[in-house]
Amino acid sequence: MMEATTQPARKQPQADYRITLDGRDISRMFAPNLISLTLSESRAEEPDVLDLVLDDTKGTFAIPKRGADIKLSIGWVGESLTDKGAFTVDEIEHSGAPDVLTIRAKSASMTNKMHERREKSWHGVTIADIVGTIAGRHVLKVKVEAKIGRIRIAHIDQTHESDMSFLTRLAKRYDAVMNVKDSNLLFMPIGSGKTVSGKSLAVLNLTRASGDRHRYHIAERESYQAVCAHYHSNTKGKRKSVVVGEENNKNVKVLPEDYETEAEARAAAQAELTRVKRSQATMSYTLALGRADLFPEMPVTVAGFKPDIDETPWLVKQVTHTISGDVGFTSALELEVRDDPTTDRHRSHFRKRNG
């Protein structure tokens, strides 16, 4: 009789991380006491946020100072860790019993001064000029995508408005990403599929087997097919309008702001129409095994769902990485429709649904 053989148990992958506080590696101190580590990466004006929750029942930890520097890398044991940049401690909470220390840190260089209100009028300048001037004021490195950086603005006022708020408004007008990441002030088109330096981003291919939770949603409230923007003629001062999209369509969204030139009005209308199309469908998807290399603006395709979902080209809007004893290491994605010039399938799909 043959002797039964036992197969060795398959090892589960183990999450790994490296955390430094003011240059000192404190990963080993955190390891036995870490309740959860959550990193939320966004492309909008909100900073990236790192939340650390620690078991302090033994009184192990001193309360860190606000403004302390944290650097984070995450991944899996046995693999190279992915650098997630630098953060500044913004909030601390100690609660109990049992005693728990919670540390919240935000993207480095998202300084308070960027939220101070100021007065300035900008005349005949490019977006690169504006972003460069503001970056210099806050000692930040500038990363502006070349094409959008060359756009010239006839006139725009920054009236009792912070630099952060002003740049956010400017980015929205041109459907751009504006954010501060690791001491870099970024300004680039949304969904370009490229880095600021012009390097193409690889398309991330996900399958139904990659995750354990998803939610697909279509919204009727933003089913506009055209956008109208108003501007003033330089010669006669008359109020004129420009429409971008399907002009004969009755479902036209009208922007409330008046623009200085026809070119600026057209750019704002085009940006809003693109934004509306992206938001017509959204999808949230949690990966069972976290991917530290994921970040906002990555193009995504999915497979194994309904045909309508699989045929839609997606774009990462936000990603939240979580490491904890309960769930291991997971990555939750917030996706929206990517404008893919190689196919009109998703456009016709939305037109059919919206009549």
Tab-separated table of C-alpha atoms in Angstrom:
chain	number	residue	atom	x	y	z
A	1	MET	CA	0.000	0.000	0.000
A	2	MET	CA	1.360	3.334	-1.081
A	3	GLU	CA	1.992	5.825	1.631
A	4	ALA	CA	-0.109	9.008	1.366
A	5	THR	CA	1.833	12.177	0.709
A	6	THR	CA	0.822	15.515	2.098
A	7	GLN	CA	1.134	18.641	-0.008
A	8	PRO	CA	2.875	21.548	1.709
A	9	ALA	CA	0.447	24.307	2.617
A	10	ARG	CA	0.474	27.135	0.116
A	11	LYS	CA	1.782	30.270	1.724
A	12	GLN	CA	-0.436	33.325	1.593
A	13	PRO	CA	1.289	36.505	0.368
A	14	GLN	CA	2.174	38.871	3.178
A	15	ALA	CA	1.890	42.647	2.985
A	16	ASP	CA	5.010	44.705	3.568
A	17	TYR	CA	5.713	48.365	4.164
A	18	ARG	CA	8.449	50.814	5.103
A	19	ILE	CA	7.693	53.923	7.129
A	20	THR	CA	10.152	56.605	8.149
A	21	LEU	CA	9.393	59.424	10.555
A	22	ASP	CA	11.707	62.439	10.226
A	23	GLY	CA	14.238	60.167	8.515
A	24	ARG	CA	14.129	57.359	11.108
A	25	ASP	CA	12.852	53.936	9.995
A	26	ILE	CA	10.090	52.953	12.430
A	27	SER	CA	8.607	50.047	10.444
A	28	ARG	CA	9.674	47.354	12.951
A	29	MET	CA	8.219	49.321	15.858
A	30	PHE	CA	4.899	49.627	14.017
A	31	ALA	CA	4.714	45.999	12.808
A	32	PRO	CA	3.333	44.243	15.929
A	33	ASN	CA	1.075	47.186	16.775
A	34	LEU	CA	-0.356	48.210	13.413
A	35	ILE	CA	-4.152	47.996	13.347
A	36	SER	CA	-4.477	49.528	9.894
A	37	LEU	CA	-2.632	51.576	7.275
A	38	THR	CA	-4.789	53.381	4.703
A	39	LEU	CA	-3.476	55.477	1.820
A	40	SER	CA	-5.969	57.369	-0.348
A	41	GLU	CA	-4.530	58.725	-3.607
A	42	SER	CA	-6.595	61.268	-5.522
A	43	ARG	CA	-6.112	63.223	-8.712
A	44	ALA	CA	-8.199	66.210	-7.623
A	45	GLU	CA	-7.154	69.195	-5.538
A	46	GLU	CA	-7.467	67.125	-2.375
A	47	PRO	CA	-4.125	65.929	-1.026
A	48	ASP	CA	-3.216	62.263	-0.758
A	49	VAL	CA	-4.063	61.136	2.778
A	50	LEU	CA	-2.260	58.547	4.913
A	51	ASP	CA	-4.009	57.186	8.020
A	52	LEU	CA	-2.074	55.057	10.529
A	53	VAL	CA	-3.980	53.383	13.384
A	54	LEU	CA	-1.810	51.820	16.118
A	55	ASP	CA	-2.468	49.683	19.185
A	56	ASP	CA	-0.994	51.654	22.097
A	57	THR	CA	-2.241	49.542	24.991
A	58	LYS	CA	1.366	49.124	26.195
A	59	GLY	CA	2.139	52.840	25.889
A	60	THR	CA	4.734	52.133	23.194
A	61	PHE	CA	4.377	55.297	21.157
A	62	ALA	CA	5.156	58.936	21.742
A	63	ILE	CA	2.701	61.325	20.117
A	64	PRO	CA	4.400	62.700	16.980
A	65	LYS	CA	4.539	66.433	16.364
A	66	ARG	CA	2.316	68.047	13.795
A	67	GLY	CA	4.435	68.889	10.774
A	68	ALA	CA	6.656	65.811	11.162
A	69	ASP	CA	7.724	64.174	7.884
A	70	ILE	CA	6.612	60.661	6.973
A	71	LYS	CA	7.800	58.658	3.959
A	72	LEU	CA	5.951	55.529	2.878
A	73	SER	CA	6.626	52.525	0.635
A	74	ILE	CA	4.213	49.567	0.358
A	75	GLY	CA	4.020	46.188	-1.370
A	76	TRP	CA	4.468	42.493	-0.654
A	77	VAL	CA	7.140	40.567	1.241
A	78	GLY	CA	9.799	39.299	-1.174
A	79	GLU	CA	9.067	41.987	-3.782
A	80	SER	CA	10.367	45.504	-4.323
A	81	LEU	CA	8.280	48.055	-2.458
A	82	THR	CA	6.624	50.953	-4.295
A	83	ASP	CA	7.565	54.437	-3.104
A	84	LYS	CA	4.386	56.393	-2.307
A	85	GLY	CA	6.106	59.655	-1.504
A	86	ALA	CA	6.338	62.047	1.422
A	87	PHE	CA	3.627	63.174	3.824
A	88	THR	CA	3.302	65.734	6.600
A	89	VAL	CA	1.619	64.847	9.898
A	90	ASP	CA	-1.564	66.912	10.079
A	91	GLU	CA	-3.776	65.355	12.781
A	92	ILE	CA	-3.154	63.133	15.826
A	93	GLU	CA	-5.680	61.423	18.074
A	94	HIS	CA	-5.157	59.257	21.153
A	95	SER	CA	-8.209	57.411	22.464
A	96	GLY	CA	-9.036	54.574	24.838
A	97	ALA	CA	-9.511	52.249	26.499
A	98	PRO	CA	-8.069	50.204	24.880
A	99	ASP	CA	-5.548	52.865	23.902
A	100	VAL	CA	-5.285	53.614	20.193
A	101	LEU	CA	-3.070	56.180	18.466
A	102	THR	CA	-4.309	57.529	15.123
A	103	ILE	CA	-2.008	59.568	12.887
A	104	ARG	CA	-3.212	61.361	9.769
A	105	ALA	CA	-0.683	62.785	7.303
A	106	LYS	CA	-1.213	64.601	4.012
A	107	SER	CA	0.841	65.051	0.862
A	108	ALA	CA	4.004	66.967	1.618
A	109	SER	CA	4.101	70.631	0.551
A	110	MET	CA	0.314	71.055	0.509
A	111	THR	CA	1.144	74.002	2.758
A	112	ASN	CA	-1.147	76.308	4.666
A	113	LYS	CA	0.193	79.228	2.611
A	114	MET	CA	-1.373	77.721	-0.505
A	115	HIS	CA	-4.746	78.244	1.208
A	116	GLU	CA	-4.124	81.920	2.057
A	117	ARG	CA	-6.307	84.301	0.054
A	118	ARG	CA	-4.706	86.884	-2.234
A	119	GLU	CA	-5.529	89.392	-4.966
A	120	LYS	CA	-3.972	89.226	-8.426
A	121	SER	CA	-4.933	89.828	-12.053
A	122	TRP	CA	-3.261	87.802	-14.773
A	123	HIS	CA	-3.009	89.264	-18.308
A	124	GLY	CA	-1.781	87.641	-21.527
A	125	VAL	CA	-0.016	84.735	-19.811
A	126	THR	CA	0.178	81.013	-20.498
A	127	ILE	CA	-0.931	78.320	-18.073
A	128	ALA	CA	2.740	77.359	-17.699
A	129	ASP	CA	3.501	80.966	-16.648
A	130	ILE	CA	0.767	80.942	-14.003
A	131	VAL	CA	1.631	77.507	-12.587
A	132	GLY	CA	5.359	78.349	-12.605
A	133	THR	CA	4.822	81.609	-10.711
A	134	ILE	CA	2.672	79.989	-8.033
A	135	ALA	CA	5.018	76.995	-7.695
A	136	GLY	CA	7.956	79.369	-7.190
A	137	ARG	CA	6.074	81.216	-4.478
A	138	HIS	CA	5.697	77.961	-2.512
A	139	VAL	CA	9.126	76.493	-3.338
A	140	LEU	CA	7.668	73.636	-5.380
A	141	LYS	CA	9.011	71.976	-8.501
A	142	VAL	CA	6.868	72.504	-11.606
A	143	LYS	CA	5.518	69.715	-13.797
A	144	VAL	CA	3.195	71.045	-16.510
A	145	GLU	CA	2.209	69.007	-19.582
A	146	ALA	CA	3.583	70.830	-22.629
A	147	LYS	CA	0.396	71.219	-24.711
A	148	ILE	CA	-1.793	72.529	-21.916
A	149	GLY	CA	1.068	74.681	-20.648
A	150	ARG	CA	1.135	76.606	-23.962
A	151	ILE	CA	-2.508	77.720	-23.681
A	152	ARG	CA	-2.587	81.525	-23.482
A	153	ILE	CA	-5.122	83.252	-21.247
A	154	ALA	CA	-6.139	86.806	-22.164
A	155	HIS	CA	-7.281	87.768	-18.668
A	156	ILE	CA	-8.269	86.068	-15.435
A	157	ASP	CA	-8.702	87.491	-11.928
A	158	GLN	CA	-7.690	85.869	-8.677
A	159	THR	CA	-9.986	87.836	-6.389
A	160	HIS	CA	-9.796	87.134	-2.655
A	161	GLU	CA	-8.916	83.561	-3.629
A	162	SER	CA	-6.170	81.215	-2.445
A	163	ASP	CA	-3.567	79.843	-4.849
A	164	MET	CA	-5.016	76.358	-4.290
A	165	SER	CA	-8.552	77.469	-5.068
A	166	PHE	CA	-7.442	79.516	-8.084
A	167	LEU	CA	-5.414	76.668	-9.598
A	168	THR	CA	-8.312	74.283	-8.982
A	169	ARG	CA	-10.659	76.612	-10.866
A	170	LEU	CA	-8.166	76.989	-13.703
A	171	ALA	CA	-7.722	73.212	-13.917
A	172	LYS	CA	-11.483	72.665	-14.056
A	173	ARG	CA	-11.795	75.172	-16.909
A	174	TYR	CA	-9.360	73.117	-19.004
A	175	ASP	CA	-10.301	69.655	-17.654
A	176	ALA	CA	-6.899	69.198	-16.073
A	177	VAL	CA	-5.363	67.479	-13.055
A	178	MET	CA	-3.928	69.928	-10.523
A	179	ASN	CA	-2.272	68.545	-7.438
A	180	VAL	CA	0.782	68.669	-5.215
A	181	LYS	CA	2.623	65.349	-5.071
A	182	ASP	CA	5.877	64.973	-3.154
A	183	SER	CA	6.929	68.654	-3.560
A	184	ASN	CA	5.835	68.776	-7.219
A	185	LEU	CA	3.049	71.022	-8.477
A	186	LEU	CA	1.358	68.992	-11.229
A	187	PHE	CA	-0.857	70.340	-14.008
A	188	MET	CA	-1.873	68.038	-16.873
A	189	PRO	CA	-4.950	67.019	-18.897
A	190	ILE	CA	-7.240	64.424	-17.322
A	191	GLY	CA	-7.283	61.080	-19.112
A	192	SER	CA	-4.344	61.859	-21.378
A	193	GLY	CA	-2.931	58.368	-20.791
A	194	LYS	CA	0.504	59.917	-20.327
A	195	THR	CA	2.756	61.157	-17.583
A	196	VAL	CA	3.608	64.871	-17.357
A	197	SER	CA	6.873	64.103	-19.150
A	198	GLY	CA	4.920	62.581	-22.066
A	199	LYS	CA	5.572	58.908	-21.349
A	200	SER	CA	2.571	56.676	-22.164
A	201	LEU	CA	0.926	54.851	-19.272
A	202	ALA	CA	0.369	51.129	-19.784
A	203	VAL	CA	-3.273	50.041	-19.804
A	204	LEU	CA	-4.135	48.026	-16.689
A	205	ASN	CA	-6.095	44.872	-17.592
A	206	LEU	CA	-8.292	43.568	-14.768
A	207	THR	CA	-10.584	40.539	-14.699
A	208	ARG	CA	-13.520	39.577	-12.509
A	209	ALA	CA	-11.168	37.153	-10.723
A	210	SER	CA	-8.891	40.069	-9.688
A	211	GLY	CA	-11.333	41.350	-7.079
A	212	ASP	CA	-14.081	40.458	-4.696
A	213	ARG	CA	-16.403	43.490	-4.773
A	214	HIS	CA	-17.649	45.773	-7.542
A	215	ARG	CA	-20.379	48.335	-8.167
A	216	TYR	CA	-21.286	49.642	-11.638
A	217	HIS	CA	-23.558	52.691	-11.856
A	218	ILE	CA	-25.103	54.780	-14.640
A	219	ALA	CA	-26.500	58.235	-13.811
A	220	GLU	CA	-29.209	59.927	-15.888
A	221	ARG	CA	-28.807	63.304	-14.208
A	222	GLU	CA	-25.649	64.149	-16.179
A	223	SER	CA	-26.801	62.963	-19.608
A	224	TYR	CA	-26.104	66.253	-21.417
A	225	GLN	CA	-25.063	65.989	-25.065
A	226	ALA	CA	-23.875	69.606	-25.458
A	227	VAL	CA	-22.523	72.487	-23.352
A	228	CYS	CA	-23.013	76.225	-23.927
A	229	ALA	CA	-20.631	78.925	-22.653
A	230	HIS	CA	-20.955	82.730	-22.922
A	231	TYR	CA	-18.274	85.318	-23.712
A	232	HIS	CA	-18.086	89.045	-24.477
A	233	SER	CA	-17.044	90.382	-27.876
A	234	ASN	CA	-14.002	92.651	-27.563
A	235	THR	CA	-15.288	94.996	-30.262
A	236	LYS	CA	-18.896	95.691	-29.285
A	237	GLY	CA	-19.000	94.211	-25.814
A	238	LYS	CA	-21.977	92.067	-26.753
A	239	ARG	CA	-22.659	88.807	-24.953
A	240	LYS	CA	-22.204	85.886	-27.321
A	241	SER	CA	-22.280	82.136	-26.893
A	242	VAL	CA	-20.560	79.027	-28.179
A	243	VAL	CA	-21.940	75.483	-28.084
A	244	VAL	CA	-19.786	72.349	-28.002
A	245	GLY	CA	-21.340	68.962	-28.725
A	246	GLU	CA	-24.553	68.076	-30.499
A	247	GLU	CA	-26.002	71.557	-31.093
A	248	ASN	CA	-29.429	70.276	-32.181
A	249	ASN	CA	-29.804	68.316	-28.962
A	250	LYS	CA	-32.266	69.884	-26.516
A	251	ASN	CA	-30.338	68.624	-23.511
A	252	VAL	CA	-27.745	71.422	-23.325
A	253	LYS	CA	-25.909	72.399	-20.152
A	254	VAL	CA	-25.253	76.156	-19.795
A	255	LEU	CA	-22.195	77.302	-17.843
A	256	PRO	CA	-22.900	80.166	-15.383
A	257	GLU	CA	-19.585	82.010	-15.867
A	258	ASP	CA	-18.910	84.526	-18.672
A	259	TYR	CA	-15.488	84.276	-20.359
A	260	GLU	CA	-13.170	86.908	-21.815
A	261	THR	CA	-12.775	85.392	-25.281
A	262	GLU	CA	-14.454	82.900	-27.584
A	263	ALA	CA	-11.424	80.598	-27.285
A	264	GLU	CA	-11.674	80.520	-23.482
A	265	ALA	CA	-15.444	79.931	-23.612
A	266	ARG	CA	-14.990	77.091	-26.092
A	267	ALA	CA	-12.264	75.491	-23.946
A	268	ALA	CA	-14.462	75.668	-20.844
A	269	ALA	CA	-17.450	74.170	-22.689
A	270	GLN	CA	-15.322	71.359	-24.124
A	271	ALA	CA	-13.866	70.608	-20.688
A	272	GLU	CA	-17.322	70.420	-19.118
A	273	LEU	CA	-18.684	68.180	-21.892
A	274	THR	CA	-15.737	65.810	-21.463
A	275	ARG	CA	-16.297	65.762	-17.702
A	276	VAL	CA	-20.010	65.022	-18.160
A	277	LYS	CA	-19.262	62.100	-20.474
A	278	ARG	CA	-16.774	60.646	-17.974
A	279	SER	CA	-19.312	60.756	-15.153
A	280	GLN	CA	-22.167	59.088	-17.059
A	281	ALA	CA	-20.946	55.737	-15.784
A	282	THR	CA	-18.801	54.900	-12.779
A	283	MET	CA	-17.449	51.725	-11.268
A	284	SER	CA	-15.906	50.856	-7.924
A	285	TYR	CA	-13.787	47.730	-7.722
A	286	THR	CA	-11.809	46.254	-4.815
A	287	LEU	CA	-8.821	44.075	-5.679
A	288	ALA	CA	-8.445	41.074	-3.376
A	289	LEU	CA	-4.645	41.338	-3.655
A	290	GLY	CA	-3.474	44.925	-3.427
A	291	ARG	CA	-1.498	46.555	-6.224
A	292	ALA	CA	0.896	49.177	-4.859
A	293	ASP	CA	1.746	50.311	-8.395
A	294	LEU	CA	-1.787	51.635	-9.031
A	295	PHE	CA	-2.400	55.389	-9.020
A	296	PRO	CA	-4.933	57.916	-10.377
A	297	GLU	CA	-5.052	58.535	-14.156
A	298	MET	CA	-4.115	54.966	-15.084
A	299	PRO	CA	-6.186	53.667	-18.042
A	300	VAL	CA	-8.042	50.429	-17.254
A	301	THR	CA	-9.943	47.679	-19.072
A	302	VAL	CA	-12.020	45.012	-17.315
A	303	ALA	CA	-13.245	41.568	-18.372
A	304	GLY	CA	-15.669	38.983	-16.996
A	305	PHE	CA	-18.530	41.356	-16.136
A	306	LYS	CA	-21.538	42.368	-18.261
A	307	PRO	CA	-20.764	43.313	-21.912
A	308	ASP	CA	-21.662	46.975	-21.210
A	309	ILE	CA	-19.049	47.056	-18.438
A	310	ASP	CA	-16.351	45.132	-20.318
A	311	GLU	CA	-16.677	47.313	-23.452
A	312	THR	CA	-16.229	50.568	-21.539
A	313	PRO	CA	-12.696	52.022	-21.395
A	314	TRP	CA	-12.079	53.103	-17.791
A	315	LEU	CA	-9.879	55.614	-15.995
A	316	VAL	CA	-8.701	55.469	-12.361
A	317	LYS	CA	-10.105	58.478	-10.492
A	318	GLN	CA	-9.046	57.427	-6.986
A	319	VAL	CA	-7.302	54.461	-5.383
A	320	THR	CA	-7.315	53.526	-1.692
A	321	HIS	CA	-4.694	51.064	-0.442
A	322	THR	CA	-5.422	49.339	2.870
A	323	ILE	CA	-3.128	47.105	4.945
A	324	SER	CA	-4.566	45.500	8.085
A	325	GLY	CA	-4.609	42.261	10.007
A	326	ASP	CA	-8.243	41.671	9.058
A	327	VAL	CA	-8.065	42.069	5.276
A	328	GLY	CA	-4.341	41.854	4.459
A	329	PHE	CA	-3.494	44.225	1.606
A	330	THR	CA	-6.279	45.394	-0.719
A	331	SER	CA	-6.644	48.215	-3.260
A	332	ALA	CA	-10.042	49.838	-3.874
A	333	LEU	CA	-10.455	51.631	-7.217
A	334	GLU	CA	-12.903	54.360	-8.201
A	335	LEU	CA	-13.246	54.317	-12.007
A	336	GLU	CA	-14.943	56.592	-14.522
A	337	VAL	CA	-15.309	56.513	-18.303
A	338	ARG	CA	-12.125	57.190	-20.248
A	339	ASP	CA	-12.361	59.102	-23.522
A	340	ASP	CA	-10.886	56.516	-25.886
A	341	PRO	CA	-10.479	57.866	-29.452
A	342	THR	CA	-10.065	54.332	-30.839
A	343	THR	CA	-13.651	53.340	-30.165
A	344	ASP	CA	-17.117	54.916	-30.115
A	345	ARG	CA	-18.831	51.924	-28.527
A	346	HIS	CA	-19.298	53.471	-25.110
A	347	ARG	CA	-20.512	56.758	-26.595
A	348	SER	CA	-23.214	55.064	-28.682
A	349	HIS	CA	-24.121	52.918	-25.667
A	350	PHE	CA	-24.802	56.013	-23.543
A	351	ARG	CA	-26.701	57.724	-26.375
A	352	LYS	CA	-28.972	54.680	-26.707
A	353	ARG	CA	-29.667	54.608	-22.976
A	354	ASN	CA	-30.313	58.352	-22.839
A	355	GLY	CA	-32.609	58.383	-25.845
